[in-house]
Amino acid sequence: MSRYIVKRLVQLVAVLFGITFLTFLLTYLSPGDPARLMLMSTGVTPSDELVRQVRSELGLDQPFLYRYGTWLGQVVTGDFGTSYKYNRPVLDVLMARLPATLWLTGSAMLLVILVSFPLGMLSAVYRNKWLDYVIRLFSFAGLSMPSFWLGMLLMLVFGVQLKLLPVMGNAGWNSLILPACTLAIPLVAQYSRQIRTVLLEETSQNYVIGARSRGVKESIIILRHILPNALLPIVTLMGMTTGALLGGAAIVESLFVWPGVGQMAVDAIFTRDYPLIQGYVIWMAIIYVTLNLLVDVWTHLRDPRIRLDVDV
C-alpha cells in the first residue's frame, strides 16, 4: 500500500506539472491584453506608452519560457503571484473565497446524501411499482434540467413570486438554500438512479439469495449486507462530485452572485487576470488528484479483493 501511495504521489506531481504548463500556455495564447484591461477597469485611458509600461512592470513583455519558469519557481515556494484585479496575493484571494464554496458544497452534498439514498433504496425495494415509477420520473426530470434553468426557476418561484428566500448574494443562512438546491437536485436524480441500479445488481448475488432462503428479514438483508457492498461505486462517484463542487460551481455561483471560487474564476477570465486563473486551475487540479487518490485507497481498504496497481 505504501509503495502504491508513493507511486501515486509521484504521478500527482507529474500531472500537476503538466497542468501548470498547459494552463500557462493557454493563458499566454488567449486574446486580449491584461495590461490594457487593468487600466480600463481603473478608469485610466490606456495610451500605448502607458500600456507598454504596465506590461513591462507585470513581466508580460518577457519570452514565454522565461515567464513560465519564473512563475513555476514562485508556485513551488507557495507564491502564486499577485492578482491583477484585486492587487493581492492569489492565495489570499482564493482563501477568502473558499469558505463560501465550502458552505455551498457541504450543504449540497448533505442534501444529496439525505435525499438520494432513501429514494434509491425505495426505488429498488419497490421495483416496477408505482413508487418506483414516480422516483424514476423525478430522476429523469432532474437530469434533464440544466443548472442555470433550474436556478432561474427556483429564483422565480421562491424569490420573486413567493418572496420566501433571497435570490442573490450571501446575506445569511437562507441565502444558501436556493443555490444549494440548484446544485443538489440534478445530483439527487443522478445518485438515486445509481443507487437503485447498484442495489438491484446486488440483490441478484448468491449471498442475498442464501440469506433470503434462511429466512433473514428483508430490511436486515438490505441494511447489513446489500448496502455496505453497494457503497463502493457510490463513494467513488461522490469523491469525484465533491471535487467538482469544491472547485466551484461556476454557473450556479455566478447565477446567484455567490461569492465562491467559481464566481471568482469567471470574473478572472473576463478580466484576463492570468495569475488568478492559473492559481484557480492549480487548486482544481490538486483537489481532483488528491480526492482520486483518497478514494482509491479507501476502496482498497474497504475491499482488499480490489487490487491496486502496485507491481507495475
PDB file of N, CA and C in Angstrom, residues 127 196-210 212 218 221 226:
ATOM      1  N   ARG A 127     -39.391  -2.079  -6.845  1.00  0.00           N
ATOM      2  CA  ARG A 127     -39.086  -2.111  -8.281  1.00  0.00           C
ATOM      3  C   ARG A 127     -40.341  -2.384  -9.103  1.00  0.00           C
ATOM      4  N   ARG A 196     -30.116   2.874  -7.069  1.00  0.00           N
ATOM      5  CA  ARG A 196     -31.103   1.857  -7.458  1.00  0.00           C
ATOM      6  C   ARG A 196     -30.448   0.757  -8.293  1.00  0.00           C
ATOM      7  N   THR A 197     -29.648   1.156  -9.266  1.00  0.00           N
ATOM      8  CA  THR A 197     -29.003   0.176 -10.143  1.00  0.00           C
ATOM      9  C   THR A 197     -28.066  -0.737  -9.367  1.00  0.00           C
ATOM     10  N   VAL A 198     -27.257  -0.148  -8.499  1.00  0.00           N
ATOM     11  CA  VAL A 198     -26.291  -0.952  -7.735  1.00  0.00           C
ATOM     12  C   VAL A 198     -27.006  -1.905  -6.793  1.00  0.00           C
ATOM     13  N   LEU A 199     -28.063  -1.416  -6.135  1.00  0.00           N
ATOM     14  CA  LEU A 199     -28.798  -2.280  -5.209  1.00  0.00           C
ATOM     15  C   LEU A 199     -29.446  -3.443  -5.936  1.00  0.00           C
ATOM     16  N   LEU A 200     -30.010  -3.173  -7.108  1.00  0.00           N
ATOM     17  CA  LEU A 200     -30.644  -4.255  -7.862  1.00  0.00           C
ATOM     18  C   LEU A 200     -29.616  -5.280  -8.326  1.00  0.00           C
ATOM     19  N   GLU A 201     -28.413  -4.820  -8.668  1.00  0.00           N
ATOM     20  CA  GLU A 201     -27.356  -5.764  -9.048  1.00  0.00           C
ATOM     21  C   GLU A 201     -26.965  -6.647  -7.872  1.00  0.00           C
ATOM     22  N   GLU A 202     -26.903  -6.035  -6.693  1.00  0.00           N
ATOM     23  CA  GLU A 202     -26.502  -6.801  -5.509  1.00  0.00           C
ATOM     24  C   GLU A 202     -27.567  -7.816  -5.099  1.00  0.00           C
ATOM     25  N   THR A 203     -28.831  -7.464  -5.314  1.00  0.00           N
ATOM     26  CA  THR A 203     -29.896  -8.383  -4.874  1.00  0.00           C
ATOM     27  C   THR A 203     -29.890  -9.696  -5.642  1.00  0.00           C
ATOM     28  N   SER A 204     -29.215  -9.724  -6.785  1.00  0.00           N
ATOM     29  CA  SER A 204     -29.164 -10.975  -7.552  1.00  0.00           C
ATOM     30  C   SER A 204     -27.962 -11.832  -7.174  1.00  0.00           C
ATOM     31  N   GLN A 205     -27.161 -11.371  -6.223  1.00  0.00           N
ATOM     32  CA  GLN A 205     -25.977 -12.125  -5.824  1.00  0.00           C
ATOM     33  C   GLN A 205     -26.369 -13.339  -4.968  1.00  0.00           C
ATOM     34  N   ASN A 206     -25.472 -14.341  -4.964  1.00  0.00           N
ATOM     35  CA  ASN A 206     -25.779 -15.584  -4.247  1.00  0.00           C
ATOM     36  C   ASN A 206     -25.937 -15.375  -2.749  1.00  0.00           C
ATOM     37  N   TYR A 207     -25.130 -14.459  -2.182  1.00  0.00           N
ATOM     38  CA  TYR A 207     -25.218 -14.290  -0.731  1.00  0.00           C
ATOM     39  C   TYR A 207     -26.572 -13.714  -0.317  1.00  0.00           C
ATOM     40  N   VAL A 208     -27.193 -12.924  -1.193  1.00  0.00           N
ATOM     41  CA  VAL A 208     -28.528 -12.400  -0.897  1.00  0.00           C
ATOM     42  C   VAL A 208     -29.569 -13.509  -1.015  1.00  0.00           C
ATOM     43  N   ILE A 209     -29.423 -14.316  -2.066  1.00  0.00           N
ATOM     44  CA  ILE A 209     -30.362 -15.433  -2.234  1.00  0.00           C
ATOM     45  C   ILE A 209     -30.260 -16.399  -1.050  1.00  0.00           C
ATOM     46  N   GLY A 210     -29.014 -16.635  -0.602  1.00  0.00           N
ATOM     47  CA  GLY A 210     -28.821 -17.518   0.546  1.00  0.00           C
ATOM     48  C   GLY A 210     -29.431 -16.960   1.817  1.00  0.00           C
ATOM     49  N   ARG A 212     -31.937 -14.885   2.041  1.00  0.00           N
ATOM     50  CA  ARG A 212     -33.401 -14.963   1.940  1.00  0.00           C
ATOM     51  C   ARG A 212     -33.888 -16.395   2.181  1.00  0.00           C
ATOM     52  N   GLU A 218     -35.941  -8.936   5.191  1.00  0.00           N
ATOM     53  CA  GLU A 218     -35.521  -8.161   4.018  1.00  0.00           C
ATOM     54  C   GLU A 218     -34.805  -6.874   4.429  1.00  0.00           C
ATOM     55  N   ILE A 221     -31.296  -7.720   5.375  1.00  0.00           N
ATOM     56  CA  ILE A 221     -30.502  -8.043   4.179  1.00  0.00           C
ATOM     57  C   ILE A 221     -30.044  -6.766   3.480  1.00  0.00           C
ATOM     58  N   ILE A 226     -26.521  -5.766   1.668  1.00  0.00           N
ATOM     59  CA  ILE A 226     -26.513  -5.183   0.325  1.00  0.00           C
ATOM     60  C   ILE A 226     -25.914  -3.778   0.330  1.00  0.00           C
TER      61      ILE A 226
END
